[in-house]
Short mmCIF file of C-alpha atoms in Angstrom, two decimals:
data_model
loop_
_atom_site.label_atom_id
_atom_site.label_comp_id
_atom_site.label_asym_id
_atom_site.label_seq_id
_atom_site.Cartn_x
_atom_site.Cartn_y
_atom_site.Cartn_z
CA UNK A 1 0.00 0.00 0.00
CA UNK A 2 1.14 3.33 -1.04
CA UNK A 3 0.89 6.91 0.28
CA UNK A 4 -1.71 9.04 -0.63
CA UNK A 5 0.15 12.21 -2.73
CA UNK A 6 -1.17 14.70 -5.55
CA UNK A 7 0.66 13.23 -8.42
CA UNK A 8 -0.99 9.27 -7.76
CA UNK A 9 -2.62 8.29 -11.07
CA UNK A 10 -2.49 4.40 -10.98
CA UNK A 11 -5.67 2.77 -11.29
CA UNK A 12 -4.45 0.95 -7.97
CA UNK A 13 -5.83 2.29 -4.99
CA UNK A 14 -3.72 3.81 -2.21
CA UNK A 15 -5.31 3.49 1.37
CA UNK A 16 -3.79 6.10 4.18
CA UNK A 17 -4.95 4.80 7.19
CA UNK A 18 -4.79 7.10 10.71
CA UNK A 19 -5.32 5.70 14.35
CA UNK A 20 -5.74 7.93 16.92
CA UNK A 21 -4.40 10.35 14.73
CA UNK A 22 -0.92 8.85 13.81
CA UNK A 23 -0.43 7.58 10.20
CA UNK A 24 -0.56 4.10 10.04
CA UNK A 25 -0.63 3.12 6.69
CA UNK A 26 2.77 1.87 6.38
CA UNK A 27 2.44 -0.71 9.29
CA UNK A 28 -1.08 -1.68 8.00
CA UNK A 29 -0.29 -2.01 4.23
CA UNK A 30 1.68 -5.50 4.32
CA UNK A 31 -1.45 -6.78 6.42
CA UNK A 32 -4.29 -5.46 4.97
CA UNK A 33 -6.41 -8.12 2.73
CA UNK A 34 -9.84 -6.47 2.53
CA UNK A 35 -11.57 -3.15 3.28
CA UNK A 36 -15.31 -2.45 2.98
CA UNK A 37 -16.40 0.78 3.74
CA UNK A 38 -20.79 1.20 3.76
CA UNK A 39 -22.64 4.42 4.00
CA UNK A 40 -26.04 4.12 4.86
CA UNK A 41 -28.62 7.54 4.17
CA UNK A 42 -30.28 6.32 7.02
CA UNK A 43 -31.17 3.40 8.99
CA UNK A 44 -27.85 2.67 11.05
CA UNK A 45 -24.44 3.97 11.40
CA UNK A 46 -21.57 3.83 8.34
CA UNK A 47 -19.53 1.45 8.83
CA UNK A 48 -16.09 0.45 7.99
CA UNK A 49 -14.44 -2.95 8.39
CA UNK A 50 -11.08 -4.05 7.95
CA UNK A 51 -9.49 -7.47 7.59
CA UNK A 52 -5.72 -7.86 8.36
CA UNK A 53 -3.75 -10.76 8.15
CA UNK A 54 -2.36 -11.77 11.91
CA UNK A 55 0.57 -14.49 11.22
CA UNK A 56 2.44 -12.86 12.88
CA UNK A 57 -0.04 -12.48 15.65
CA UNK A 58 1.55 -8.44 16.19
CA UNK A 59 -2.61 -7.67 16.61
CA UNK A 60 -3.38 -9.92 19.30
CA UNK A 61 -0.56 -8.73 21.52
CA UNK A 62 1.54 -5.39 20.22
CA UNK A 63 -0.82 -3.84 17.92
CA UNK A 64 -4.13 -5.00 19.69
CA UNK A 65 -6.62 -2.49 18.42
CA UNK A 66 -8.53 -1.16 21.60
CA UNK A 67 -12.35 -0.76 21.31
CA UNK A 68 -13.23 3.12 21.27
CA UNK A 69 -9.73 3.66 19.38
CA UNK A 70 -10.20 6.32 16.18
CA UNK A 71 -9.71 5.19 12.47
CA UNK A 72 -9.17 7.81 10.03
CA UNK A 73 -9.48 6.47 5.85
CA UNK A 74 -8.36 8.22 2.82
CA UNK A 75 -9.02 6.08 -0.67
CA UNK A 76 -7.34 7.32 -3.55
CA UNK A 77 -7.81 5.78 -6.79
CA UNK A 78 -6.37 7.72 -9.70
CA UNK A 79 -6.90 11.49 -9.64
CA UNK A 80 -9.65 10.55 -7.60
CA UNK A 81 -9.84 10.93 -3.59
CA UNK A 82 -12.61 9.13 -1.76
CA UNK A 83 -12.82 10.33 2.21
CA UNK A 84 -15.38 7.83 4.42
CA UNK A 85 -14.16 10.00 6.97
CA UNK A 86 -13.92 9.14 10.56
CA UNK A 87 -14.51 6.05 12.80
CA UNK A 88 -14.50 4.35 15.95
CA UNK A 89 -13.42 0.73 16.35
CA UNK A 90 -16.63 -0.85 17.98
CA UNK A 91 -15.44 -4.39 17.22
CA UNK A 92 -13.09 -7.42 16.69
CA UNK A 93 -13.49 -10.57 15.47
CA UNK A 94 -10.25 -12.89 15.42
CA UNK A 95 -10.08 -16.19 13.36
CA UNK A 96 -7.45 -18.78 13.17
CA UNK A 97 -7.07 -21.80 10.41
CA UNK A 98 -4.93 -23.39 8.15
CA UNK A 99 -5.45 -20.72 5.65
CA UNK A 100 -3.80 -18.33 7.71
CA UNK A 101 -5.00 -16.13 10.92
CA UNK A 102 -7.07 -12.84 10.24
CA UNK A 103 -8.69 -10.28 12.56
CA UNK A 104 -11.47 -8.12 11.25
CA UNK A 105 -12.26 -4.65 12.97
CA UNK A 106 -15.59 -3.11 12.65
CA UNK A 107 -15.40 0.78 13.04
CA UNK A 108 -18.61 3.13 13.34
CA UNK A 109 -18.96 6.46 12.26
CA UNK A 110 -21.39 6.84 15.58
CA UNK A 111 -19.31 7.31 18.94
CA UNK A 112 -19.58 4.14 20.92
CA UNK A 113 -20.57 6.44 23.78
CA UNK A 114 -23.64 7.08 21.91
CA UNK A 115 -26.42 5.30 23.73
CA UNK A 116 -27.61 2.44 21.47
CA UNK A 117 -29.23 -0.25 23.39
CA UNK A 118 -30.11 1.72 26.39
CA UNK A 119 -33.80 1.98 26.56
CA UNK A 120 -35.64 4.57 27.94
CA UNK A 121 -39.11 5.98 28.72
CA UNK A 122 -39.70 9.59 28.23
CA UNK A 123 -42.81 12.10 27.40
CA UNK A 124 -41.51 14.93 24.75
CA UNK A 125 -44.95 15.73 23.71
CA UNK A 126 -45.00 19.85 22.67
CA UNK A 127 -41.27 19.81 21.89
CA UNK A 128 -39.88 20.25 18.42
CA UNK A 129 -38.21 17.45 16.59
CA UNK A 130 -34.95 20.25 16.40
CA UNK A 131 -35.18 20.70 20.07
CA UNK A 132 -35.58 16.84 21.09
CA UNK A 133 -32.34 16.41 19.19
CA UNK A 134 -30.61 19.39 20.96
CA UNK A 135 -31.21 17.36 24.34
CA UNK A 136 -30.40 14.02 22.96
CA UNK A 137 -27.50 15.39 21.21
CA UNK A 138 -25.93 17.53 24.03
CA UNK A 139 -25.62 14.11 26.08
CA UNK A 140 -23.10 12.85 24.00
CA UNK A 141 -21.55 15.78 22.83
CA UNK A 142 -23.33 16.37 19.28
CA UNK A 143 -24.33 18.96 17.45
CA UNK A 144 -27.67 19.32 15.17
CA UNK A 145 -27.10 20.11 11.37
CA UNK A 146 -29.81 20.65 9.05
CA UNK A 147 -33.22 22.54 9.50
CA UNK A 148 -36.35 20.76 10.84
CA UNK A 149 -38.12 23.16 9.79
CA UNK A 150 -39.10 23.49 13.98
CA UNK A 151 -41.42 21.03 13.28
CA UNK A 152 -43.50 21.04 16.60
CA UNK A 153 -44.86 17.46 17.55
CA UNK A 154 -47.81 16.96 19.92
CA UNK A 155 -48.00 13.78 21.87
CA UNK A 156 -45.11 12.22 21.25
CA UNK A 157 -43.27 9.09 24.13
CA UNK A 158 -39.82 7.52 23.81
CA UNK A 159 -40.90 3.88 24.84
CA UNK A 160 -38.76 1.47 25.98
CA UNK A 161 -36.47 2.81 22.91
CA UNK A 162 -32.47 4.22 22.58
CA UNK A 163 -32.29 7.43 22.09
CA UNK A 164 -30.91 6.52 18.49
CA UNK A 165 -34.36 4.27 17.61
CA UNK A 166 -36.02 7.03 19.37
CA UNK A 167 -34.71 9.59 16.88
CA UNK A 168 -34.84 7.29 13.50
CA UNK A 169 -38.43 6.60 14.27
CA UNK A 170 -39.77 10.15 14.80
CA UNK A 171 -37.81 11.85 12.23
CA UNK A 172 -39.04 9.16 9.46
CA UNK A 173 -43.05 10.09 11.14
CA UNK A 174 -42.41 13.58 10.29
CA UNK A 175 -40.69 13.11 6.39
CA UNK A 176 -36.96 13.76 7.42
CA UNK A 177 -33.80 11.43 7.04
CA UNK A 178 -31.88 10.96 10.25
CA UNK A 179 -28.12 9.83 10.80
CA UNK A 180 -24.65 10.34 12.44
CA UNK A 181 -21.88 11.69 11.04
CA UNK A 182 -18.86 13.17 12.47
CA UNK A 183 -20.39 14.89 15.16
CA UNK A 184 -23.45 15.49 14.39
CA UNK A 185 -27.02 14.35 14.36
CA UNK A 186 -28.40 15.19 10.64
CA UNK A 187 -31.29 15.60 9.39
CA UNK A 188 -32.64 16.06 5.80
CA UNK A 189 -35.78 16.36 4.39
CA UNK A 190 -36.49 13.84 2.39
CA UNK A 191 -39.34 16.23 -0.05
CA UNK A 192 -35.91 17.83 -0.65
CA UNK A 193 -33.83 15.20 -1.19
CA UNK A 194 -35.78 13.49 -3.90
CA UNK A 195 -36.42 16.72 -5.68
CA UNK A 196 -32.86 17.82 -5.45
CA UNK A 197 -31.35 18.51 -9.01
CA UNK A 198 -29.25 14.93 -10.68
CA UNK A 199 -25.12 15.38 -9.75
CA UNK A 200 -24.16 13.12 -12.23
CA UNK A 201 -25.56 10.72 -15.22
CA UNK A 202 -24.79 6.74 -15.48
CA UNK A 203 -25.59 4.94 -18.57
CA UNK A 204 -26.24 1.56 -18.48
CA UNK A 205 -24.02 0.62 -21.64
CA UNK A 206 -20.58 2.36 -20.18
CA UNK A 207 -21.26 3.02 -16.36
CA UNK A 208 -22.73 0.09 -15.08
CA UNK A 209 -21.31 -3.77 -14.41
CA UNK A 210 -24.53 -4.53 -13.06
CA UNK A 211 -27.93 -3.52 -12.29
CA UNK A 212 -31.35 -5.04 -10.84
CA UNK A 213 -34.87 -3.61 -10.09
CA UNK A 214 -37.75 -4.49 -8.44
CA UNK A 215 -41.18 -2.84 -9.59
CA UNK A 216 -43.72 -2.71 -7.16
CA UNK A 217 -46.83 -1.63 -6.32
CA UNK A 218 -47.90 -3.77 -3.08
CA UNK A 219 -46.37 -0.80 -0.66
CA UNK A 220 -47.83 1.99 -2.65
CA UNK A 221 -50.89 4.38 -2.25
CA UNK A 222 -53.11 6.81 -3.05
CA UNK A 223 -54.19 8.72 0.20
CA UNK A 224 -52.34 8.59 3.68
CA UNK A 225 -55.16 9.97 5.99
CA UNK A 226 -54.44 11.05 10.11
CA UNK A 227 -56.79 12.48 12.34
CA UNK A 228 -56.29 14.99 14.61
CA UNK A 229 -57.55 17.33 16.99
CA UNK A 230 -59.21 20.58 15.79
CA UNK A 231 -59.18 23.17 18.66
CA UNK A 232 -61.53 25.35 17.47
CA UNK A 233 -64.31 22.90 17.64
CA UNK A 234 -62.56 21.17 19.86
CA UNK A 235 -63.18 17.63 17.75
CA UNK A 236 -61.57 15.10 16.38
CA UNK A 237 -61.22 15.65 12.52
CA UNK A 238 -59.18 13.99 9.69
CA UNK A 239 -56.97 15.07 6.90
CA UNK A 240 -56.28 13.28 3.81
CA UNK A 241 -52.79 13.64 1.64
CA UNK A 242 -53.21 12.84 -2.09
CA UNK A 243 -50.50 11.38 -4.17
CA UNK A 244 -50.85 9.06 -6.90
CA UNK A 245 -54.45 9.70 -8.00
CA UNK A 246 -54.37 6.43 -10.23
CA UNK A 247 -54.15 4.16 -7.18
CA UNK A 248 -57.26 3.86 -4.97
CA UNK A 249 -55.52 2.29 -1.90
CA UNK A 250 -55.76 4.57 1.22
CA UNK A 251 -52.77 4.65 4.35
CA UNK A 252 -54.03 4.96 7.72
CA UNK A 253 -51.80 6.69 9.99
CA UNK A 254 -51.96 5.38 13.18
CA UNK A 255 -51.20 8.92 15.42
CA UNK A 256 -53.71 11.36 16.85
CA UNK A 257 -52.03 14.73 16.23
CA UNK A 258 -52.49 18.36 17.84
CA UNK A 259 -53.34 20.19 14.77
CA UNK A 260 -53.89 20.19 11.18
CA UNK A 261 -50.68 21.45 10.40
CA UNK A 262 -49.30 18.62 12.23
CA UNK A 263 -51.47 16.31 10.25
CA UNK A 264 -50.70 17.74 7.19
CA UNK A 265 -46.63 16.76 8.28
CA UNK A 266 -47.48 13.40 8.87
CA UNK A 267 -49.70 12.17 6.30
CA UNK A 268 -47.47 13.23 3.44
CA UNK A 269 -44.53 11.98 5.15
CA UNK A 270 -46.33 8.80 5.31
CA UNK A 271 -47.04 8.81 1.69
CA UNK A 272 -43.57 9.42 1.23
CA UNK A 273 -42.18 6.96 2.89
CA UNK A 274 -44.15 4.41 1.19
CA UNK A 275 -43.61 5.19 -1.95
CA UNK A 276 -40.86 3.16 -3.45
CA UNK A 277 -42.34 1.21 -6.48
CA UNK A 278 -39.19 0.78 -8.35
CA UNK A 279 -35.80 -0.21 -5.90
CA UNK A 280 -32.96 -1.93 -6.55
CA UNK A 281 -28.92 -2.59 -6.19
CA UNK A 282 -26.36 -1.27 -8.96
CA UNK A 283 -22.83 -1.87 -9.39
CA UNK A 284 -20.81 0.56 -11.32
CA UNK A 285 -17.53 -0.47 -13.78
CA UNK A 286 -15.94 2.42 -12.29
CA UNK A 287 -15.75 3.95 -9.05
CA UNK A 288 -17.62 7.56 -9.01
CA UNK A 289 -16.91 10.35 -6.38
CA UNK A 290 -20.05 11.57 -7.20
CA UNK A 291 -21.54 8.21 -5.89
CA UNK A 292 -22.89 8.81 -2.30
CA UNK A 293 -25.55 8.10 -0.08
CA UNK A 294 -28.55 11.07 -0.42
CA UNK A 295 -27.34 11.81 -3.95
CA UNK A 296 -29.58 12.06 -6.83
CA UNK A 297 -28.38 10.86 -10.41
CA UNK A 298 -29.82 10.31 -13.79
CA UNK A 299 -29.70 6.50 -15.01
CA UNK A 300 -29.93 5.97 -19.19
CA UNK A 301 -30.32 3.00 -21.23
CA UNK A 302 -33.34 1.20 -19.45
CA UNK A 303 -36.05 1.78 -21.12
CA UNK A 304 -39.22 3.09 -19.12
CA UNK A 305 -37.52 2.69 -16.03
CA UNK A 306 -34.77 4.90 -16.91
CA UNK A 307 -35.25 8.62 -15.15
CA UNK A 308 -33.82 10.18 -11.64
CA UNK A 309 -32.43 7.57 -8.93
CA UNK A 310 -31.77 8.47 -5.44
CA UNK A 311 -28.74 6.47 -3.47
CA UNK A 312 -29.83 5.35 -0.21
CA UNK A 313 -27.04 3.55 0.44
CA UNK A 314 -22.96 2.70 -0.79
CA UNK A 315 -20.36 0.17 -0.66
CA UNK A 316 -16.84 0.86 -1.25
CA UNK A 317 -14.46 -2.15 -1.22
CA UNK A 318 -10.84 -2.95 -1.78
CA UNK A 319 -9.79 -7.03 -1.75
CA UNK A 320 -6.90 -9.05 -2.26
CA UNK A 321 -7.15 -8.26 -5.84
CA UNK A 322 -6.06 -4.51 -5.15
CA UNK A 323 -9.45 -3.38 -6.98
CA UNK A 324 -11.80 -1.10 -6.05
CA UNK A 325 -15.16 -1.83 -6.26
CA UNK A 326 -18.48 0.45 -5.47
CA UNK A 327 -22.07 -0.56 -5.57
CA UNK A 328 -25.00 0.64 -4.07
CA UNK A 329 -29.13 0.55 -3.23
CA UNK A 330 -31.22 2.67 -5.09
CA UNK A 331 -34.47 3.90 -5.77
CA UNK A 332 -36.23 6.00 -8.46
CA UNK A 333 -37.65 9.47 -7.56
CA UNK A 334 -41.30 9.74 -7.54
CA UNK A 335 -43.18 12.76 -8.10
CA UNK A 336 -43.95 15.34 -5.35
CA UNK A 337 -47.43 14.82 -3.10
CA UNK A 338 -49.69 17.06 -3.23
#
């Protein structure tokens, strides 16, 4: 393994590697048989594992690598530079045999003092969703980035969830994209993201090794109604989103909200949310930059199902081969609900 520098064009890629700040990449190179790197637009933490030969057995003694230590990863690959950015090792998993001995580490991009499995019960009902994440966040030294919008929620109780499920699961209710990433809790509307303007085009006949879809309609509808409480007449009332007027299947939202603006929030989120008719995985015959989770691109040569795509998630990955591969899940962009 080489070090990163400016005037790198092979179509090998170089891997600089930090720990706890200190370059590493010399040490690791000789060792290093596979990396995978995954960025997920929501769901769960990136991730980034590494698997080192251990012959020589240096990390089960010398070079043990200490749950909560930092990894740092720089890819470059041609003029190209690919950053997954920062990590913390969460994980190790040795393995002897006759094929040799191997240790994989698993590194998150969350902190490992973020509370994941600790469940908790807690009322935020009349907070907004910016200032639940303030609290949350100031706990484990996070900041907020993005705009909510100061979406303000009405009955709303963390049950016997972490305070990451707790944060997935109301975001999603209310039509935004949650995650971690170097220090801060996210948040991104998804309206926005799927309207966002195309960064980049892949045809199927150069760009793409492989590619599969799945068209749909079982998860898709019409209407998303919610009631919810009108204060004026001080009675319980319902509002309706519309989306695809050609299907006659209606979403019930299961949450009594405070107002109508509130319903209004969560029905079309709901709608949203459900509709992904055409998903699938692609794997490109050449690494992109461009390629990254909660990007929009334009995908040619397909027919009627060619059109805008939006990447939920990536894979990067470098094995013994020295290549660099990326893939990723996708889905196509729908129109906007009304």
């Amino acid at each position: 393994m080489e070090t990163v520098n400016s005037t790198n064009k092979t179509r090998k890629p170089v891997v600089t590697l930090l720990c706890n700040g200190k370059d590493a990449s010399k040490d690791f190179s000789k060792y290093l048989r596979e990396l995978t790197f995954n960025e997920f637009e929501d769901e769960q933490s990136d991730e980034l594992t590494l698997t080192l030969n251990n012959n020589d057995g240096y990390f089960s003694d010398l070079w043990y690598p200490n749950k909560g230590d930092k990894l740092s990863v720089t890819i470059q690959y041609g003029e190209d530079v690919f950053e997954p950015g920062a990590f913390t090792i969460d994980e190790n998993s040795f393995n002897w045999g006759l094929s040799g001995d191997t240790i994989e580490i698993k590194a998150l991009a969350t902190s490992t003092n973020f509370s994941v499995r600790t469940q908790k019960i807690k009322n935020w009902s009349g907070y907004t969703l910016n200032k639940i994440a303030e609290i949350i966040g100031k706990q484990y030294g996070f900041k907020v980035l993005g705009n909510t919008g100061n979406v303000k929620i009405g009955v709303i109780v963390q049950k016997n969830e972490s305070d990451i499920a707790f944060l997935k699961r109301i975001s999603k209710l209310y039509g935004y994209i949650f995650n971690i990433k170097d220090g801060y809790l996210t948040f991104t509307s998804l309206a926005e993201l799927e309207s966002g303007e195309p960064l980049f085009t892949l045809s199927k006949s150069s760009d793409v090794e492989s590619l599969s879809l799945n068209d749909t309609v079982t998860k898709i509808y019409g209407k998303a109604k919610v009631q919810y409480l009108d204060l004026k007449s001080k009675t319980v009332k319902t509002y309706t989103a519309v989306g695809n007027t050609e299907i006659t299947d209606t979403l019930t939202v299961y949450k009594r909200c405070s107002s109508l603006s509130e319903a209004k929030i969560v029905a079309q989120s709901a709608l949203k949310n459900s509709a992904r008719e055409v998903t699938g995985r692609i794997q490109l015959s050449k690494p992109n930059k461009l390629f990254m989770a909660g990007v929009n691109f334009d995908l040619t040569g397909i027919g009627k199902h060619e059109g805008k795509y939006h990447i939920k998630s990536q894979t990067l990955k470098i094995d013994e081969t020295a290549k660099l591969r990326q893939e990723g899940e996708i889905s196509k962009c729908l129109n906007s609900v009304q």
